[in-house]
């Protein structure tokens, strides 16, 4: 039992050290980006999520949209609506005239041992302005959760990580889209 606790403590220290060396949140905003003002609807395209558990992706996306709508007054956008059709099925001319958000979740990894688990994930969100062929804002967020099995479960931590990722992504998007937004700098 003592050996398992020592191993878990050492493993936690290794993950904390490696997390300090891992990827960091990055935000890139085009100098010509103009936050929305008095826009009726901004569309949100369902996130891509290859090799990511469906429940995790759904939680991230649904919470993300809910949080955007909950704080929409900060942006000058009246509502954030989910684009129900596949992007390839949408008229490109119509889409080019819209504010819309797209994104993807990838690099989802669960490393489990006898006593602990580390879950890592990366996500990227893009804000597209009307009339622009490339995104005006790009936000990259890596996250992870390390926990002991006697303190939590994989399902509980997976759900917590999904909600944390949605909150972090939505806060960064809202900050970038706010009409009176503070300067957004890129992290190394």
CSV table of C-alpha atoms in Angstrom, one decimal:
chain,number,residue,atom,x,y,z
A,1,UNK,CA,0.0,0.0,0.0
A,2,UNK,CA,2.8,2.4,0.9
A,3,UNK,CA,4.6,1.6,-2.3
A,4,UNK,CA,1.5,2.4,-4.3
A,5,UNK,CA,1.1,5.8,-2.6
A,6,UNK,CA,4.8,6.7,-3.2
A,7,UNK,CA,4.4,5.6,-6.8
A,8,UNK,CA,1.3,7.8,-7.2
A,9,UNK,CA,3.0,10.8,-5.6
A,10,UNK,CA,6.0,10.4,-7.9
A,11,UNK,CA,3.8,10.0,-10.9
A,12,UNK,CA,1.9,13.2,-9.9
A,13,UNK,CA,5.1,15.1,-9.7
A,14,UNK,CA,6.3,13.9,-13.1
A,15,UNK,CA,3.0,14.9,-14.7
A,16,UNK,CA,3.2,18.4,-13.1
A,17,UNK,CA,6.7,18.9,-14.4
A,18,UNK,CA,5.7,17.7,-17.8
A,19,UNK,CA,2.6,19.8,-17.8
A,20,UNK,CA,4.9,22.8,-17.3
A,21,UNK,CA,6.7,21.9,-20.5
A,22,UNK,CA,3.6,21.0,-22.5
A,23,UNK,CA,1.6,23.1,-24.9
A,24,UNK,CA,0.0,26.3,-23.6
A,25,UNK,CA,-3.1,28.2,-24.6
A,26,UNK,CA,-2.6,30.3,-27.7
A,27,UNK,CA,-4.8,33.1,-29.0
A,28,UNK,CA,-4.3,34.6,-32.4
A,29,UNK,CA,-6.4,37.6,-33.5
A,30,UNK,CA,-6.1,39.2,-36.9
A,31,UNK,CA,-5.2,42.9,-36.6
A,32,UNK,CA,-8.1,43.7,-38.9
A,33,UNK,CA,-10.6,41.8,-36.8
A,34,UNK,CA,-13.7,43.9,-35.9
A,35,UNK,CA,-15.8,42.5,-33.1
A,36,UNK,CA,-19.5,42.0,-33.9
A,37,UNK,CA,-21.8,44.9,-33.2
A,38,UNK,CA,-25.6,44.5,-33.4
A,39,UNK,CA,-25.5,41.1,-35.1
A,40,UNK,CA,-28.7,39.1,-35.0
A,41,UNK,CA,-27.2,35.6,-35.1
A,42,UNK,CA,-23.8,34.1,-35.0
A,43,UNK,CA,-23.7,30.5,-36.0
A,44,UNK,CA,-21.8,27.7,-34.3
A,45,UNK,CA,-20.7,24.7,-36.4
A,46,UNK,CA,-20.6,21.4,-34.4
A,47,UNK,CA,-17.0,20.7,-33.5
A,48,UNK,CA,-15.1,17.9,-35.2
A,49,UNK,CA,-13.9,15.3,-32.8
A,50,UNK,CA,-12.1,12.3,-34.4
A,51,UNK,CA,-11.1,9.7,-31.9
A,52,UNK,CA,-12.7,11.6,-29.0
A,53,UNK,CA,-15.5,9.9,-26.9
A,54,UNK,CA,-18.9,11.1,-28.3
A,55,UNK,CA,-20.2,12.0,-24.8
A,56,UNK,CA,-17.1,14.1,-24.1
A,57,UNK,CA,-17.5,16.0,-27.5
A,58,UNK,CA,-21.2,16.5,-27.0
A,59,UNK,CA,-20.7,17.9,-23.5
A,60,UNK,CA,-18.0,20.3,-24.6
A,61,UNK,CA,-20.0,21.6,-27.6
A,62,UNK,CA,-23.4,21.9,-25.8
A,63,UNK,CA,-21.9,23.6,-22.8
A,64,UNK,CA,-19.9,25.9,-25.1
A,65,UNK,CA,-23.0,27.1,-27.0
A,66,UNK,CA,-25.0,27.4,-23.7
A,67,UNK,CA,-22.3,29.6,-22.2
A,68,UNK,CA,-22.0,31.8,-25.3
A,69,UNK,CA,-25.8,32.4,-25.2
A,70,UNK,CA,-25.7,33.0,-21.5
A,71,UNK,CA,-23.3,35.8,-21.9
A,72,UNK,CA,-24.2,37.0,-25.4
A,73,UNK,CA,-24.9,40.6,-24.2
A,74,UNK,CA,-21.2,41.1,-23.8
A,75,UNK,CA,-20.7,40.6,-27.6
A,76,UNK,CA,-23.3,42.6,-29.5
A,77,UNK,CA,-24.7,39.3,-30.8
A,78,UNK,CA,-28.4,38.6,-30.1
A,79,UNK,CA,-28.0,34.8,-30.2
A,80,UNK,CA,-25.6,32.0,-31.0
A,81,UNK,CA,-27.4,29.3,-33.1
A,82,UNK,CA,-26.1,25.8,-33.9
A,83,UNK,CA,-25.7,25.3,-37.6
A,84,UNK,CA,-27.7,22.1,-38.1
A,85,UNK,CA,-26.5,21.3,-41.6
A,86,UNK,CA,-23.1,19.9,-42.6
A,87,UNK,CA,-20.9,22.9,-43.6
A,88,UNK,CA,-20.4,21.2,-47.0
A,89,UNK,CA,-24.2,21.4,-47.5
A,90,UNK,CA,-24.5,25.1,-46.7
A,91,UNK,CA,-24.5,27.7,-49.5
A,92,UNK,CA,-20.9,29.1,-49.4
A,93,UNK,CA,-22.1,32.5,-50.4
A,94,UNK,CA,-24.6,32.6,-47.5
A,95,UNK,CA,-22.0,31.3,-45.0
A,96,UNK,CA,-19.4,33.9,-46.2
A,97,UNK,CA,-21.8,36.7,-45.1
A,98,UNK,CA,-22.2,35.3,-41.6
A,99,UNK,CA,-20.3,35.5,-38.3
A,100,UNK,CA,-19.7,31.9,-37.4
A,101,UNK,CA,-17.6,29.8,-35.0
A,102,UNK,CA,-16.1,26.4,-35.9
A,103,UNK,CA,-13.7,24.2,-34.0
A,104,UNK,CA,-12.3,20.8,-33.3
A,105,UNK,CA,-11.3,18.6,-30.4
A,106,UNK,CA,-8.5,16.1,-30.9
A,107,UNK,CA,-5.6,14.4,-29.2
A,108,UNK,CA,-7.8,12.9,-26.5
A,109,UNK,CA,-5.7,10.5,-24.4
A,110,UNK,CA,-6.5,8.6,-21.2
A,111,UNK,CA,-3.5,7.2,-19.4
A,112,UNK,CA,-4.6,4.9,-16.6
A,113,UNK,CA,-2.5,3.0,-14.1
A,114,UNK,CA,-3.4,1.0,-11.1
A,115,UNK,CA,-4.0,4.0,-8.9
A,116,UNK,CA,-4.4,7.1,-11.1
A,117,UNK,CA,-5.4,8.4,-14.5
A,118,UNK,CA,-4.3,11.3,-16.6
A,119,UNK,CA,-6.7,12.6,-19.3
A,120,UNK,CA,-5.3,15.1,-21.9
A,121,UNK,CA,-7.1,16.8,-24.7
A,122,UNK,CA,-6.6,19.6,-27.2
A,123,UNK,CA,-9.2,21.9,-28.8
A,124,UNK,CA,-9.1,24.7,-31.3
A,125,UNK,CA,-11.9,27.2,-32.0
A,126,UNK,CA,-12.1,29.6,-35.0
A,127,UNK,CA,-14.1,32.8,-35.3
A,128,UNK,CA,-15.0,33.7,-38.9
A,129,UNK,CA,-16.1,37.2,-39.9
A,130,UNK,CA,-18.3,38.0,-42.8
A,131,UNK,CA,-16.4,38.5,-46.0
A,132,UNK,CA,-13.2,36.9,-44.8
A,133,UNK,CA,-11.9,33.6,-46.3
A,134,UNK,CA,-9.7,32.7,-43.3
A,135,UNK,CA,-10.7,32.9,-39.6
A,136,UNK,CA,-10.1,36.2,-37.8
A,137,UNK,CA,-9.6,34.6,-34.4
A,138,UNK,CA,-7.9,31.2,-33.6
A,139,UNK,CA,-7.9,29.9,-30.0
A,140,UNK,CA,-5.9,26.8,-29.1
A,141,UNK,CA,-6.5,25.2,-25.6
A,142,UNK,CA,-4.8,22.1,-24.2
A,143,UNK,CA,-6.2,20.7,-21.0
A,144,UNK,CA,-5.6,17.8,-18.7
A,145,UNK,CA,-6.8,16.2,-15.6
A,146,UNK,CA,-4.8,14.0,-13.2
A,147,UNK,CA,-6.6,12.2,-10.4
A,148,UNK,CA,-6.2,9.3,-8.0
A,149,UNK,CA,-8.8,6.5,-8.4
A,150,UNK,CA,-9.7,6.6,-4.7
A,151,UNK,CA,-10.7,10.3,-5.0
A,152,UNK,CA,-12.7,10.2,-8.3
A,153,UNK,CA,-13.8,8.2,-11.3
A,154,UNK,CA,-12.9,8.4,-14.9
A,155,UNK,CA,-16.5,9.2,-15.8
A,156,UNK,CA,-16.6,12.1,-13.3
A,157,UNK,CA,-13.3,13.5,-14.3
A,158,UNK,CA,-14.1,13.2,-18.0
A,159,UNK,CA,-17.3,15.2,-17.4
A,160,UNK,CA,-15.5,17.8,-15.3
A,161,UNK,CA,-12.7,18.2,-18.0
A,162,UNK,CA,-15.3,18.6,-20.7
A,163,UNK,CA,-17.2,21.3,-18.8
A,164,UNK,CA,-13.9,23.1,-17.9
A,165,UNK,CA,-12.8,23.0,-21.6
A,166,UNK,CA,-16.2,24.4,-22.7
A,167,UNK,CA,-16.0,27.2,-20.1
A,168,UNK,CA,-12.4,28.1,-21.0
A,169,UNK,CA,-13.1,28.1,-24.8
A,170,UNK,CA,-16.3,30.2,-24.4
A,171,UNK,CA,-14.6,32.7,-22.1
A,172,UNK,CA,-11.8,33.2,-24.6
A,173,UNK,CA,-14.2,33.5,-27.6
A,174,UNK,CA,-16.4,36.0,-25.6
A,175,UNK,CA,-13.4,38.1,-24.7
A,176,UNK,CA,-12.2,38.2,-28.3
A,177,UNK,CA,-15.7,39.0,-29.7
A,178,UNK,CA,-16.6,41.7,-27.1
A,179,UNK,CA,-16.9,45.1,-28.7
A,180,UNK,CA,-14.9,46.8,-26.0
A,181,UNK,CA,-12.5,43.9,-25.6
A,182,UNK,CA,-9.2,44.3,-23.9
A,183,UNK,CA,-6.2,43.6,-26.1
A,184,UNK,CA,-5.8,39.8,-26.6
A,185,UNK,CA,-2.2,38.7,-26.8
A,186,UNK,CA,-0.8,35.5,-28.0
A,187,UNK,CA,0.9,33.2,-25.6
A,188,UNK,CA,4.1,31.4,-26.5
